[in-house]
PDB file of C-alpha atoms and ligand atoms in Angstrom:
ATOM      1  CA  UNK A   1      -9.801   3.474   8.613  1.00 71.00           C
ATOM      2  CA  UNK A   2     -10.678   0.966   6.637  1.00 90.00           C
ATOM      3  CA  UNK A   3      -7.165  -0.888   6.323  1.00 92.00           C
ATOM      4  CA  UNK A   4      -4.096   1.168   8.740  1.00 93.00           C
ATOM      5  CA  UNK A   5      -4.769   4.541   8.489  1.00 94.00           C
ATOM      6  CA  UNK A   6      -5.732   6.309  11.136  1.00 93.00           C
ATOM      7  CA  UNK A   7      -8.213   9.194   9.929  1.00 96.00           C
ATOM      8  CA  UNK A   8     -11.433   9.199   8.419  1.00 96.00           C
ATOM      9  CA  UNK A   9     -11.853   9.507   4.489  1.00 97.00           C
ATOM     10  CA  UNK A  10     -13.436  13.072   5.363  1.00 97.00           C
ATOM     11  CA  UNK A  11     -10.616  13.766   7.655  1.00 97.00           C
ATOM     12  CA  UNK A  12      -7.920  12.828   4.711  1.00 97.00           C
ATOM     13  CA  UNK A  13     -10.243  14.943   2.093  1.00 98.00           C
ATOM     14  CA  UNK A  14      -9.913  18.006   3.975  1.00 98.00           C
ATOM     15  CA  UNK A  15      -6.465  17.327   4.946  1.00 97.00           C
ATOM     16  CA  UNK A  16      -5.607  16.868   0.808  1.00 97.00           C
ATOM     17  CA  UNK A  17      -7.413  19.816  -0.319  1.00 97.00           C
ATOM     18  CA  UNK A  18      -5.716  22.269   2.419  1.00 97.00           C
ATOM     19  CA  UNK A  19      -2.371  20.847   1.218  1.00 97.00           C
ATOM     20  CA  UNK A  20      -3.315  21.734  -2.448  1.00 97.00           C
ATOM     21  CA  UNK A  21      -4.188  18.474  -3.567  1.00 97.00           C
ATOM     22  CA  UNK A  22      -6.394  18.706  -6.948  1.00 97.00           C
ATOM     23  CA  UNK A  23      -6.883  15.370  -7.430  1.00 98.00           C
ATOM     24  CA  UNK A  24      -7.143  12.810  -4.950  1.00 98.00           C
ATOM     25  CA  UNK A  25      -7.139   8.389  -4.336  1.00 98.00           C
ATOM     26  CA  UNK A  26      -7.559   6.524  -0.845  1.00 98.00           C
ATOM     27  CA  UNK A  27      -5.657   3.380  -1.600  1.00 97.00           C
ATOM     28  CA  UNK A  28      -6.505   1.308   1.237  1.00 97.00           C
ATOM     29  CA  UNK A  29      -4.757  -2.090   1.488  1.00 96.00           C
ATOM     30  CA  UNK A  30      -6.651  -5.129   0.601  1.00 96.00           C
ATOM     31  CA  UNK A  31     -10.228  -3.385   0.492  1.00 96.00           C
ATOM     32  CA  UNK A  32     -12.774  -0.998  -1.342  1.00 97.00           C
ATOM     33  CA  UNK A  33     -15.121  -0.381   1.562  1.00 96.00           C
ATOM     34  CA  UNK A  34     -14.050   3.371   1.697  1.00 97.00           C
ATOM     35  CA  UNK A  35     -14.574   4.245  -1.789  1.00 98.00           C
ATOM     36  CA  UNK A  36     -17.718   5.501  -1.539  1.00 98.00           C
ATOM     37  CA  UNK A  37     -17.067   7.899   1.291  1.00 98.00           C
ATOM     38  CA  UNK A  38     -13.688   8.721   0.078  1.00 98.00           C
ATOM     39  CA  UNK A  39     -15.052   9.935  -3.940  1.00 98.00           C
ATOM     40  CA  UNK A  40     -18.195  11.900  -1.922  1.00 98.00           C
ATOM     41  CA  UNK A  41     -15.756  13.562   0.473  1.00 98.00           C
ATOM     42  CA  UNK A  42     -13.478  14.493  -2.386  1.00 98.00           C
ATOM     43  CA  UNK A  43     -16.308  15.639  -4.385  1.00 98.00           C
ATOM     44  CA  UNK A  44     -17.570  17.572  -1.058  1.00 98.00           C
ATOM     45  CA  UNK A  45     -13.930  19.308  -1.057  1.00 97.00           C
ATOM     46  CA  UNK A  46     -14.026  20.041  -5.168  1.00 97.00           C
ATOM     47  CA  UNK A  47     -11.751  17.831  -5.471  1.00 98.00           C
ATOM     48  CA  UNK A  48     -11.044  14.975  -8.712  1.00 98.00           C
ATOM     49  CA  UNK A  49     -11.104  11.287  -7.224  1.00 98.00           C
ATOM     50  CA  UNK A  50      -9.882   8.147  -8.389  1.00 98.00           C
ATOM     51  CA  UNK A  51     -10.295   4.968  -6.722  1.00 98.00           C
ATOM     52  CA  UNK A  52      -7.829   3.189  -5.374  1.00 98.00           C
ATOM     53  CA  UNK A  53      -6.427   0.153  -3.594  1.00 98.00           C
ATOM     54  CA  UNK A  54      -2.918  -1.379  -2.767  1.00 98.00           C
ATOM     55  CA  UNK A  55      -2.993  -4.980  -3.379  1.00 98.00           C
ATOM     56  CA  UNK A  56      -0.675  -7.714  -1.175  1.00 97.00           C
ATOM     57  CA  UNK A  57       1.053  -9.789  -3.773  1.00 97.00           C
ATOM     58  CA  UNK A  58       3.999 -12.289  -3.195  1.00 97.00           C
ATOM     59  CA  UNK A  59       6.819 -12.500  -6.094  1.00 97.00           C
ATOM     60  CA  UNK A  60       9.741 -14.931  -5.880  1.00 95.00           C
ATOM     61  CA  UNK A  61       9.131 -14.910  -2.265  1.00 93.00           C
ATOM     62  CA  UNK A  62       8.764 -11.326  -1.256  1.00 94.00           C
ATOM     63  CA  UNK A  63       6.054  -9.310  -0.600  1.00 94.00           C
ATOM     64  CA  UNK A  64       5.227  -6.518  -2.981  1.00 97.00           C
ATOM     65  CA  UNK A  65       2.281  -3.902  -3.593  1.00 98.00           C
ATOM     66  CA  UNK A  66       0.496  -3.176  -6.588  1.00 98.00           C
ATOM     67  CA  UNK A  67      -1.504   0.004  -6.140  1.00 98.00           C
ATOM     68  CA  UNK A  68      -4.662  -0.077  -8.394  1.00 98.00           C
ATOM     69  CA  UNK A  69      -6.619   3.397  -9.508  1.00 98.00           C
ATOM     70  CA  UNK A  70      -9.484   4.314 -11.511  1.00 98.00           C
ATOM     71  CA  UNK A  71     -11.070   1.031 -11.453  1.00 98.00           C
ATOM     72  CA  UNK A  72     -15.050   0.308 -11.263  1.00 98.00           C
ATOM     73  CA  UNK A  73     -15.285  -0.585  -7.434  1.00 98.00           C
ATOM     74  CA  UNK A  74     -18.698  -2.797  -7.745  1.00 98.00           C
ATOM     75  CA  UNK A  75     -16.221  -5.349 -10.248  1.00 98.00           C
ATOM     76  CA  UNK A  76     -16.977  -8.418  -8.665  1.00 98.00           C
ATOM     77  CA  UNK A  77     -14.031 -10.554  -9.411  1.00 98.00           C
ATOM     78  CA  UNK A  78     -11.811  -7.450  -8.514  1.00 98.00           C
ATOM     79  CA  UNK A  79     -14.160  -7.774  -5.012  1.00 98.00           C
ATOM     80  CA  UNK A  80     -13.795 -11.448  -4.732  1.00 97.00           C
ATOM     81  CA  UNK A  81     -10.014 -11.346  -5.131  1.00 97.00           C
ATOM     82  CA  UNK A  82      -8.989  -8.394  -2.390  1.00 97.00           C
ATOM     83  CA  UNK A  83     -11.784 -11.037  -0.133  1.00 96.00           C
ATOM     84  CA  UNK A  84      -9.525 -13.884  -0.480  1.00 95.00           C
ATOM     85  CA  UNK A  85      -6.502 -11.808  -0.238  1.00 95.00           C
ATOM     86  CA  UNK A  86      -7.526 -10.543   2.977  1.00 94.00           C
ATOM     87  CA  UNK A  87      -8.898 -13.724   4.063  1.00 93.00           C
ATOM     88  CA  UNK A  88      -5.312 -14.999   5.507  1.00 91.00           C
ATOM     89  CA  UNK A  89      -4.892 -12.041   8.104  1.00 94.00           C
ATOM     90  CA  UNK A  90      -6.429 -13.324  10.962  1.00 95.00           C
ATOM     91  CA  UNK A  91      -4.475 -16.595  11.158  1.00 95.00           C
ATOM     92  CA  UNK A  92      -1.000 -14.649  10.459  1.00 97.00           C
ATOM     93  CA  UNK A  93      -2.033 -12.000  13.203  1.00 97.00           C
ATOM     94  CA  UNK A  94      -2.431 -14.547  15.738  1.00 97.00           C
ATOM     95  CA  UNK A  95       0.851 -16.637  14.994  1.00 98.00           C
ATOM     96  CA  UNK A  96       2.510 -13.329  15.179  1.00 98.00           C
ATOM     97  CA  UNK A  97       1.245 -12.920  18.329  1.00 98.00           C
ATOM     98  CA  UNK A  98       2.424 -16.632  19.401  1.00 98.00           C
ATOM     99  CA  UNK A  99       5.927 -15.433  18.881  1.00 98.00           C
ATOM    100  CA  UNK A 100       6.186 -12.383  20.260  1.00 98.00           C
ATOM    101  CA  UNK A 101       4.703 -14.028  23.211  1.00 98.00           C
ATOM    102  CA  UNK A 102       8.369 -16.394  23.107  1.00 98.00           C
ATOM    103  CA  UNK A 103       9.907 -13.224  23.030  1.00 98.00           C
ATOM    104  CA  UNK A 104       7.862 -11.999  26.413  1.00 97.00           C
ATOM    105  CA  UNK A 105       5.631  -9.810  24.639  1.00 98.00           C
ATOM    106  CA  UNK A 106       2.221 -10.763  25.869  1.00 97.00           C
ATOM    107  CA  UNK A 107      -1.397  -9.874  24.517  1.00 97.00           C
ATOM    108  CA  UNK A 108      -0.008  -8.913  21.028  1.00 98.00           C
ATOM    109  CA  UNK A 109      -2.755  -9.978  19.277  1.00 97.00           C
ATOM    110  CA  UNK A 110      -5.537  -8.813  21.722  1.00 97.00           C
ATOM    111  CA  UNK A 111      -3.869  -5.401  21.371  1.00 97.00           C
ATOM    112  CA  UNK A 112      -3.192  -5.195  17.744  1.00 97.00           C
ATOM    113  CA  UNK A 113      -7.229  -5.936  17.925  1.00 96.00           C
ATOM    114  CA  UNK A 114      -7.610  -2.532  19.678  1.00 96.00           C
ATOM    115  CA  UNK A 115      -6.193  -0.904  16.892  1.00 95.00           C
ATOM    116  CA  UNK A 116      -8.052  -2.625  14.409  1.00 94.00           C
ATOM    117  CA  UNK A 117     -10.835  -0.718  11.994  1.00 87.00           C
ATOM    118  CA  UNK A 118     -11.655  -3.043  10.299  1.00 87.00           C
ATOM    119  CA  UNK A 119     -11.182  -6.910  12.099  1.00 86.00           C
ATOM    120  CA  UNK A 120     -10.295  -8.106   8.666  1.00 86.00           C
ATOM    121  CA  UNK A 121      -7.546  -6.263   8.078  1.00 92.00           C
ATOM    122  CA  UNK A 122      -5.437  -6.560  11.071  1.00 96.00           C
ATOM    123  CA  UNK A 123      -1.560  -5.705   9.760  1.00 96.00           C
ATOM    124  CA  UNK A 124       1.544  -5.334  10.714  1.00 97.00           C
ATOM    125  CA  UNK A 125       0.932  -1.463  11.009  1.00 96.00           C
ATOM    126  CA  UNK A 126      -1.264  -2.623  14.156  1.00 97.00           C
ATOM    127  CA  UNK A 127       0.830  -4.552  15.797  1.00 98.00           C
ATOM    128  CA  UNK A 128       3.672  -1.944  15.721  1.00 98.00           C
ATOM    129  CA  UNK A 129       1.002   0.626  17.548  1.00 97.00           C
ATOM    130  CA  UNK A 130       0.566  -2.329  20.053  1.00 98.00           C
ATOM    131  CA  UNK A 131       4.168  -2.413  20.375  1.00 98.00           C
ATOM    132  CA  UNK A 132       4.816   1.774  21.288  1.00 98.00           C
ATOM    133  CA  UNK A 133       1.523   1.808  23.093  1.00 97.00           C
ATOM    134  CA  UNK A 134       2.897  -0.883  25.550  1.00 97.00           C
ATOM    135  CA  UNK A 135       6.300   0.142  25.370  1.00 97.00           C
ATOM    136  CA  UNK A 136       8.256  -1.931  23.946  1.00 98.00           C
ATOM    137  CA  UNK A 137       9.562   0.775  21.424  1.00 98.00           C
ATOM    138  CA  UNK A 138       9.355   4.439  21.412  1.00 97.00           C
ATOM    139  CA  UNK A 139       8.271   4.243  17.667  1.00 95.00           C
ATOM    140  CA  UNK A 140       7.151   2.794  14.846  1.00 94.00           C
ATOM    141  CA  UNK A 141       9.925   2.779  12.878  1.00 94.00           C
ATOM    142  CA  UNK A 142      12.313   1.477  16.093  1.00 97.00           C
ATOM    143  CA  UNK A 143       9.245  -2.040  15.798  1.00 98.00           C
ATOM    144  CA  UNK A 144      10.109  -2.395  12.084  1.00 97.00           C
ATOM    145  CA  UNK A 145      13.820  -2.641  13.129  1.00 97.00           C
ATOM    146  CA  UNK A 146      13.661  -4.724  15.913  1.00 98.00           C
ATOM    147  CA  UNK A 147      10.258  -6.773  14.964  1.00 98.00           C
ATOM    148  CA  UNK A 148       7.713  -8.263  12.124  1.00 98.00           C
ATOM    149  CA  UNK A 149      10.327  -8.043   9.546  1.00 95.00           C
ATOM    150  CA  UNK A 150      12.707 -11.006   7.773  1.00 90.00           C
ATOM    151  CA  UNK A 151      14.821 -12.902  10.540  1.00 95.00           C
ATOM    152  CA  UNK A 152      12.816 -10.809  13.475  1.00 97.00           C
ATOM    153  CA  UNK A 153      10.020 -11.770  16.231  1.00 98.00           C
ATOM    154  CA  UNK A 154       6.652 -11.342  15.073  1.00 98.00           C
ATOM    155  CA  UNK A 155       7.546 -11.818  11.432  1.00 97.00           C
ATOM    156  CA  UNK A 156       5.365 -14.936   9.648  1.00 96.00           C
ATOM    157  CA  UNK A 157       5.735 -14.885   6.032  1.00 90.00           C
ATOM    158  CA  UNK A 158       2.546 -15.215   3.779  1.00 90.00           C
ATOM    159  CA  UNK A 159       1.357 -15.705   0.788  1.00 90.00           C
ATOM    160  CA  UNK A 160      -0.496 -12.710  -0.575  1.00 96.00           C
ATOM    161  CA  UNK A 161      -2.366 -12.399  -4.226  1.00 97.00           C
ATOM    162  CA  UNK A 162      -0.230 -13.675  -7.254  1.00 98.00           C
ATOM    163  CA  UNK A 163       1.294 -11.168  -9.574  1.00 98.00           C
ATOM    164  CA  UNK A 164      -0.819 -11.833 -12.673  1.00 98.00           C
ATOM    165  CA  UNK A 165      -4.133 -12.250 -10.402  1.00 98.00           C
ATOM    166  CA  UNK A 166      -3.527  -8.390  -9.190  1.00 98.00           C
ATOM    167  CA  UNK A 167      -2.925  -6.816 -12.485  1.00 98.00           C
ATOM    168  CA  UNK A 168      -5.755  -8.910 -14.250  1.00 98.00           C
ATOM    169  CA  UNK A 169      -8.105  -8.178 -11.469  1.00 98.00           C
ATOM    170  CA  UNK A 170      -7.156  -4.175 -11.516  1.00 98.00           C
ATOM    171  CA  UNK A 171      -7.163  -4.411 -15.332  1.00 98.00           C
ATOM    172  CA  UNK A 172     -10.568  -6.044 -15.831  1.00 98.00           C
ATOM    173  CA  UNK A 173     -12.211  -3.576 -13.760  1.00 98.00           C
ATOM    174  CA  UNK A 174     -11.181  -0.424 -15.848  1.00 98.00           C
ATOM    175  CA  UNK A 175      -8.328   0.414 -13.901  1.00 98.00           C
ATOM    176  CA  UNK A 176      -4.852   0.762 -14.234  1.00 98.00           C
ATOM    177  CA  UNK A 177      -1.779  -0.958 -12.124  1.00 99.00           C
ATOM    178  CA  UNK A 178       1.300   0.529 -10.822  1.00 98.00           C
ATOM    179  CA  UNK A 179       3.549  -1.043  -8.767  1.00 98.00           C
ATOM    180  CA  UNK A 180       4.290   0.453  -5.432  1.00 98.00           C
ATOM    181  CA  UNK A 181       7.147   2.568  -3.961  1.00 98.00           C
ATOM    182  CA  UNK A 182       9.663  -0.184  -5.449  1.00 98.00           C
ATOM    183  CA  UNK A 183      12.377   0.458  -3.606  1.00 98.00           C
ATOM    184  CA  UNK A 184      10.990  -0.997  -0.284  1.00 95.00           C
ATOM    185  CA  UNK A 185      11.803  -4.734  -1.673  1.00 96.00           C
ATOM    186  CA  UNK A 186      14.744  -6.140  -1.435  1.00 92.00           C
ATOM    187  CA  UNK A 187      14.817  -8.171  -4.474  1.00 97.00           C
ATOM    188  CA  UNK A 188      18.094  -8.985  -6.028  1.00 97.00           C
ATOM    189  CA  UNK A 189      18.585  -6.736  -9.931  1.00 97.00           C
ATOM    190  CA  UNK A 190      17.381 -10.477 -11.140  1.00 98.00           C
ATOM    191  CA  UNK A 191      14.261 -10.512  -9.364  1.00 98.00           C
ATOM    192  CA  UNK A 192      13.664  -6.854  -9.668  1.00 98.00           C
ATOM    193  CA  UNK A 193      14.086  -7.139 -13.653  1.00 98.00           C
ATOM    194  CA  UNK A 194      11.558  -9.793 -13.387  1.00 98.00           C
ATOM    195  CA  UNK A 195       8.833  -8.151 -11.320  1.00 98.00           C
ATOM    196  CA  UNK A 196       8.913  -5.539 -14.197  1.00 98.00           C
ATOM    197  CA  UNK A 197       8.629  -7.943 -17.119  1.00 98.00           C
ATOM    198  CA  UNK A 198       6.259  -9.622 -15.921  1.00 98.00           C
ATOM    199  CA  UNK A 199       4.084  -6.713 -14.712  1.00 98.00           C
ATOM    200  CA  UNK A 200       4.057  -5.350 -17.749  1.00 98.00           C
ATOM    201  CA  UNK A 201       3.454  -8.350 -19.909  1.00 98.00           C
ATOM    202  CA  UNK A 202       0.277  -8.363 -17.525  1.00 98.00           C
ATOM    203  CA  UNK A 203      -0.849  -5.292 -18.288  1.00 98.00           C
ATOM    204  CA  UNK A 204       0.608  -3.477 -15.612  1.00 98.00           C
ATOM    205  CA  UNK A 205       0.913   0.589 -16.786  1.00 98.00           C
ATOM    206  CA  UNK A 206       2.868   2.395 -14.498  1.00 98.00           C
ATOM    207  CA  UNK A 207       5.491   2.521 -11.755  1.00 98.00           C
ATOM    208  CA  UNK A 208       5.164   5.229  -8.562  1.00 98.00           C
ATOM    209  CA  UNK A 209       8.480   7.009  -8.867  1.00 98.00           C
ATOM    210  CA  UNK A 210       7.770   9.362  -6.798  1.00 98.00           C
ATOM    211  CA  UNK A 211       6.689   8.522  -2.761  1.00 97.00           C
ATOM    212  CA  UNK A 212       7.001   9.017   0.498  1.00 94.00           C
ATOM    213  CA  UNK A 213       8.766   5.792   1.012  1.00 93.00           C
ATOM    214  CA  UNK A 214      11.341   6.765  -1.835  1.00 95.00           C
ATOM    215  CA  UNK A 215      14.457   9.453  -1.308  1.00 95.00           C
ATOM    216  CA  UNK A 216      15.394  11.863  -4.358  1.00 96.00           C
ATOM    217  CA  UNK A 217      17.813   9.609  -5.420  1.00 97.00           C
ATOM    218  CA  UNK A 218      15.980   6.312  -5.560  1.00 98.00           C
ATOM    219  CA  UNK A 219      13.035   8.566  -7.433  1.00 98.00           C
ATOM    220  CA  UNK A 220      15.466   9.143  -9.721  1.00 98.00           C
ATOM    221  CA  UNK A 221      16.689   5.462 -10.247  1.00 98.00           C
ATOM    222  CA  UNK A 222      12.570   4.650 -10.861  1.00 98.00           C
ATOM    223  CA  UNK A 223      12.126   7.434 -13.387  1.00 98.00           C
ATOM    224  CA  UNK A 224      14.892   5.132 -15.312  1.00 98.00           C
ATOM    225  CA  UNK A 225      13.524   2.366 -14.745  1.00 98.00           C
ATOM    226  CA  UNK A 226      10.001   3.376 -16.265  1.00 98.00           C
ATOM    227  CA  UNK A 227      11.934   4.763 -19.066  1.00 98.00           C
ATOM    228  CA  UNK A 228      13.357   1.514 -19.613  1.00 98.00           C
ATOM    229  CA  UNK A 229      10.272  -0.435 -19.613  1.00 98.00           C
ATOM    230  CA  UNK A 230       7.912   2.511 -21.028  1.00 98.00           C
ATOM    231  CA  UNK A 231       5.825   2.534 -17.798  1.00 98.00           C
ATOM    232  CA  UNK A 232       3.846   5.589 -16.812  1.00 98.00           C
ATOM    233  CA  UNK A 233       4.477   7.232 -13.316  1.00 98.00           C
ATOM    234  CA  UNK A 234       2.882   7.624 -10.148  1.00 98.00           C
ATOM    235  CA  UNK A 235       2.939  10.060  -7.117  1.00 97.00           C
ATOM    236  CA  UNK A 236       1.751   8.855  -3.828  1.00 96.00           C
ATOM    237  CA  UNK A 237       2.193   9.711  -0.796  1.00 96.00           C
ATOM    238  CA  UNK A 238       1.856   6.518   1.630  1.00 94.00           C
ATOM    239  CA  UNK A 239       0.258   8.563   4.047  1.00 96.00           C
ATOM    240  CA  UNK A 240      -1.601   6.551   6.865  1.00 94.00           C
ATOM    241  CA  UNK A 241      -1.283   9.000  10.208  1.00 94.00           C
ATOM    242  CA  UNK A 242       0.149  12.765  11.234  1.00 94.00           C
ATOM    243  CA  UNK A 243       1.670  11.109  14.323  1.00 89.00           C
ATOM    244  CA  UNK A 244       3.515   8.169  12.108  1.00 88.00           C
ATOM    245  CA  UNK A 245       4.040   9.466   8.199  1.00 86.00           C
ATOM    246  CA  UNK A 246       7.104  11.546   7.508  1.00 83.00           C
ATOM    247  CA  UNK A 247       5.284  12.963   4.020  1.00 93.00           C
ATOM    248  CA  UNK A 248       1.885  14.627   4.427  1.00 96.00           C
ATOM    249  CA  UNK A 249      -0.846  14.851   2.036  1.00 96.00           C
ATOM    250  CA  UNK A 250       0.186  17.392  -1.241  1.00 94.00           C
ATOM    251  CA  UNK A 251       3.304  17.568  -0.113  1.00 94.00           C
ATOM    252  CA  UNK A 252       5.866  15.289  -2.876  1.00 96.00           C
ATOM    253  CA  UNK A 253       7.652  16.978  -5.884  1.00 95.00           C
ATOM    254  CA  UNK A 254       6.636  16.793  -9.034  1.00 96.00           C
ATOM    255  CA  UNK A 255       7.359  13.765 -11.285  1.00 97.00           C
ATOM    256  CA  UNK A 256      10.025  14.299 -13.771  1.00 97.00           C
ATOM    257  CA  UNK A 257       8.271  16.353 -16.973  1.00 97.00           C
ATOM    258  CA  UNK A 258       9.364  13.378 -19.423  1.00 98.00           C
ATOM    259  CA  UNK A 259       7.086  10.994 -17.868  1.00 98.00           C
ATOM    260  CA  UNK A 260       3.621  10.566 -18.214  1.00 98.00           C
ATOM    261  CA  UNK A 261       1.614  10.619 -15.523  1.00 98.00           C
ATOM    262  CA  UNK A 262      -0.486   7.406 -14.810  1.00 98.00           C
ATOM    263  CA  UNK A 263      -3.687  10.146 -14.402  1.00 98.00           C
ATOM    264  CA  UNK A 264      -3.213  10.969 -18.110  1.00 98.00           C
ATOM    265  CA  UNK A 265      -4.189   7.213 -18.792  1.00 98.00           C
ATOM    266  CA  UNK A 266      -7.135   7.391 -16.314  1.00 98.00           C
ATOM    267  CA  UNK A 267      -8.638  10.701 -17.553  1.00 97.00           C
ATOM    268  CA  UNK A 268     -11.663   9.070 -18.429  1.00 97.00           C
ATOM    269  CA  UNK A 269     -12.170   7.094 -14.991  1.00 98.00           C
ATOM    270  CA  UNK A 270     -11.929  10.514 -12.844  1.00 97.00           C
ATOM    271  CA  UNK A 271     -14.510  11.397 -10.942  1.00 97.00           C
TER     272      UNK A 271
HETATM  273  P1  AMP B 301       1.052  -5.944   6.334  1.00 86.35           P
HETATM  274  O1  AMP B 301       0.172  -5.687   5.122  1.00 86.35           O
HETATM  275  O2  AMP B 301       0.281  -6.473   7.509  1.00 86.35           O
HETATM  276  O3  AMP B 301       2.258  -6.765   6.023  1.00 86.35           O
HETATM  277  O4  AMP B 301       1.572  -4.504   6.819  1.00 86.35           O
HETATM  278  C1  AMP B 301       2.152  -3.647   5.888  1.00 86.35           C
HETATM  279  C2  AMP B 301       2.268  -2.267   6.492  1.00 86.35           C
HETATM  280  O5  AMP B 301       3.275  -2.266   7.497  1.00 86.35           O
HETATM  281  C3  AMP B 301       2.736  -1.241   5.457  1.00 86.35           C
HETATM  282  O6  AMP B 301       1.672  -0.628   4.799  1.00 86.35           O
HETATM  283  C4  AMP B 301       3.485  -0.245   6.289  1.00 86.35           C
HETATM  284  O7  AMP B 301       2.577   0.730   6.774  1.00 86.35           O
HETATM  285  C5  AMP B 301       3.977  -1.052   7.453  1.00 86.35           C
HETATM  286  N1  AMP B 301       5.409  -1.364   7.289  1.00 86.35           N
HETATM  287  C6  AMP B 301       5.936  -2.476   6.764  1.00 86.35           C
HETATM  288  N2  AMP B 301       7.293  -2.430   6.806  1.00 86.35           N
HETATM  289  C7  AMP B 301       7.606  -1.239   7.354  1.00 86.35           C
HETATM  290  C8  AMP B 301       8.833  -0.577   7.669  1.00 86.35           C
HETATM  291  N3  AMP B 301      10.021  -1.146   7.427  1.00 86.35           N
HETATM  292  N4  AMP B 301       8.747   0.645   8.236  1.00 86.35           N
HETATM  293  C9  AMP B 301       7.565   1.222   8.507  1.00 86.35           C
HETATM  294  N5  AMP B 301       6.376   0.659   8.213  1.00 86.35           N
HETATM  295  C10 AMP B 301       6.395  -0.553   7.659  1.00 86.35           C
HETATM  296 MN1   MN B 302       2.554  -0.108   0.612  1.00 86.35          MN
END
């Protein structure tokens, strides 16, 4: 609601907790402003909470997400940074806008706007809603193919938080960092070896192996690859609507026994 999900944090709580979830984190993009409402509608459910946030970072020119849980949300420099790194939406919205308008698609960022939560946090997600409302595609996944990614209309390339700015920022405030549902990017082995170096020389803890943007076999290849690094795991589920997510709420496998479990870390920050 906040970022480009479509339900309330009370709508997601009760949605978790019929699915079985026991413990719960709203990871908005960018922003903290549902934090509050999200732990107090957990704790209304009897439900565990752990903040959460999924932070915009660009590495050796692509754009990756580093999810951040159990940190203090009142950390002001962990505040101040997801403000700046929000702070570059507006402009990007409306040049993406400018080219789909060379492309004949008019009002783009007028109607992204009516999709909008939050007008600080107008994304991509947005614009593809634009896009099926007016009918330009049937879906959201048919926009993503066709628009607003590499080499399509719509698609303006930014630059998000830095790498070591994320992790410090999540770190600092008593959280811990994972990076996101890795095998989204296409970075080349080089640049993927580097993104977890780095991250972990950071202080980054854990990797989400298991998501509702991975299949069972790329889970598999991240299980290695925190057993390579000795990075903890993370489940998540990406969910952001019921019309638009292929993986509800509750509904993932279980990580793979050997690995610990990036909750195990954050015992202490559970709320
Ligand atoms: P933004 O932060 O504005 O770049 O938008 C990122 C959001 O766009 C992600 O959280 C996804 O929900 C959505 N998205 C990006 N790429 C894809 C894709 N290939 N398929 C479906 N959704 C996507
Ligand atoms: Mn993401």
């Amino acid at each position: 609601m906040v970022s480009d999900g479509t339900l309330t944090p009370e709508e997601l709580a009760q949605r978790a907790k019929a699915n079985g979830v026991a413990l719960w984190a709203l990871t908005d993009h960018d922003e903290l402003a549902g934090q509050q409402r999200a732990s107090a509608a957990a704790q209304a459910q009897g439900m565990r909470y752990l903040t959460g946030t999924e932070i915009s970072v660009t590495f050796a020119g692509h754009t990756v997400h580093i999810v951040g849980l159990g940190f203090d949300a009142q950390n002001t420099p962990l505040q101040q940074g997801l403000a700046r790194t929000r702070s570059g939406r507006d402009a990007r919205a409306r040049e993406m806008a400018a080219q789909l308008a060379q492309v004949g698609i008019q009002g783009a960022y007028e109607g992204a706007l009516g999709f909008v939560g939050n007008p600080a946090l107008v994304s991509r997600t947005h614009f593809a809603r634009f896009l099926v409302e007016a009918g330009h595609c049937s879906d959201t996944a048919e926009v993503f193919r066709k628009y607003l990614t590499e080499g399509r209309p719509g698609y303006v390339p930014h630059a998000w938080a830095r790498l070591s700015d994320a992790v410090t920022w999540i770190r600092d405030a008593g959280g811990a960092a994972i990076i996101a549902h890795p095998a989204r990017y296409k970075l080349t082995p080089n640049e993927e070896f580097a993104l977890f170096s780095e991250f972990k020389a950071w202080g980054g803890q854990a990797v989400e192996v298991v998501t509702g943007s991975h299949s069972a076999a790329e889970a598999l290849r991240y299980a290695d690859t925190a057993r390579e690094f000795g990075l903890a795991a993370s489940r998540g589920s990406d969910f952001h609507s019921p019309q638009e997510s292929h993986t509800d709420l509750g509904q993932l496998p279980d990580l793979p026994g050997d690995l610990q479990p990036v909750w195990e870390l954050l015992a202490a920050r559970v709320q």
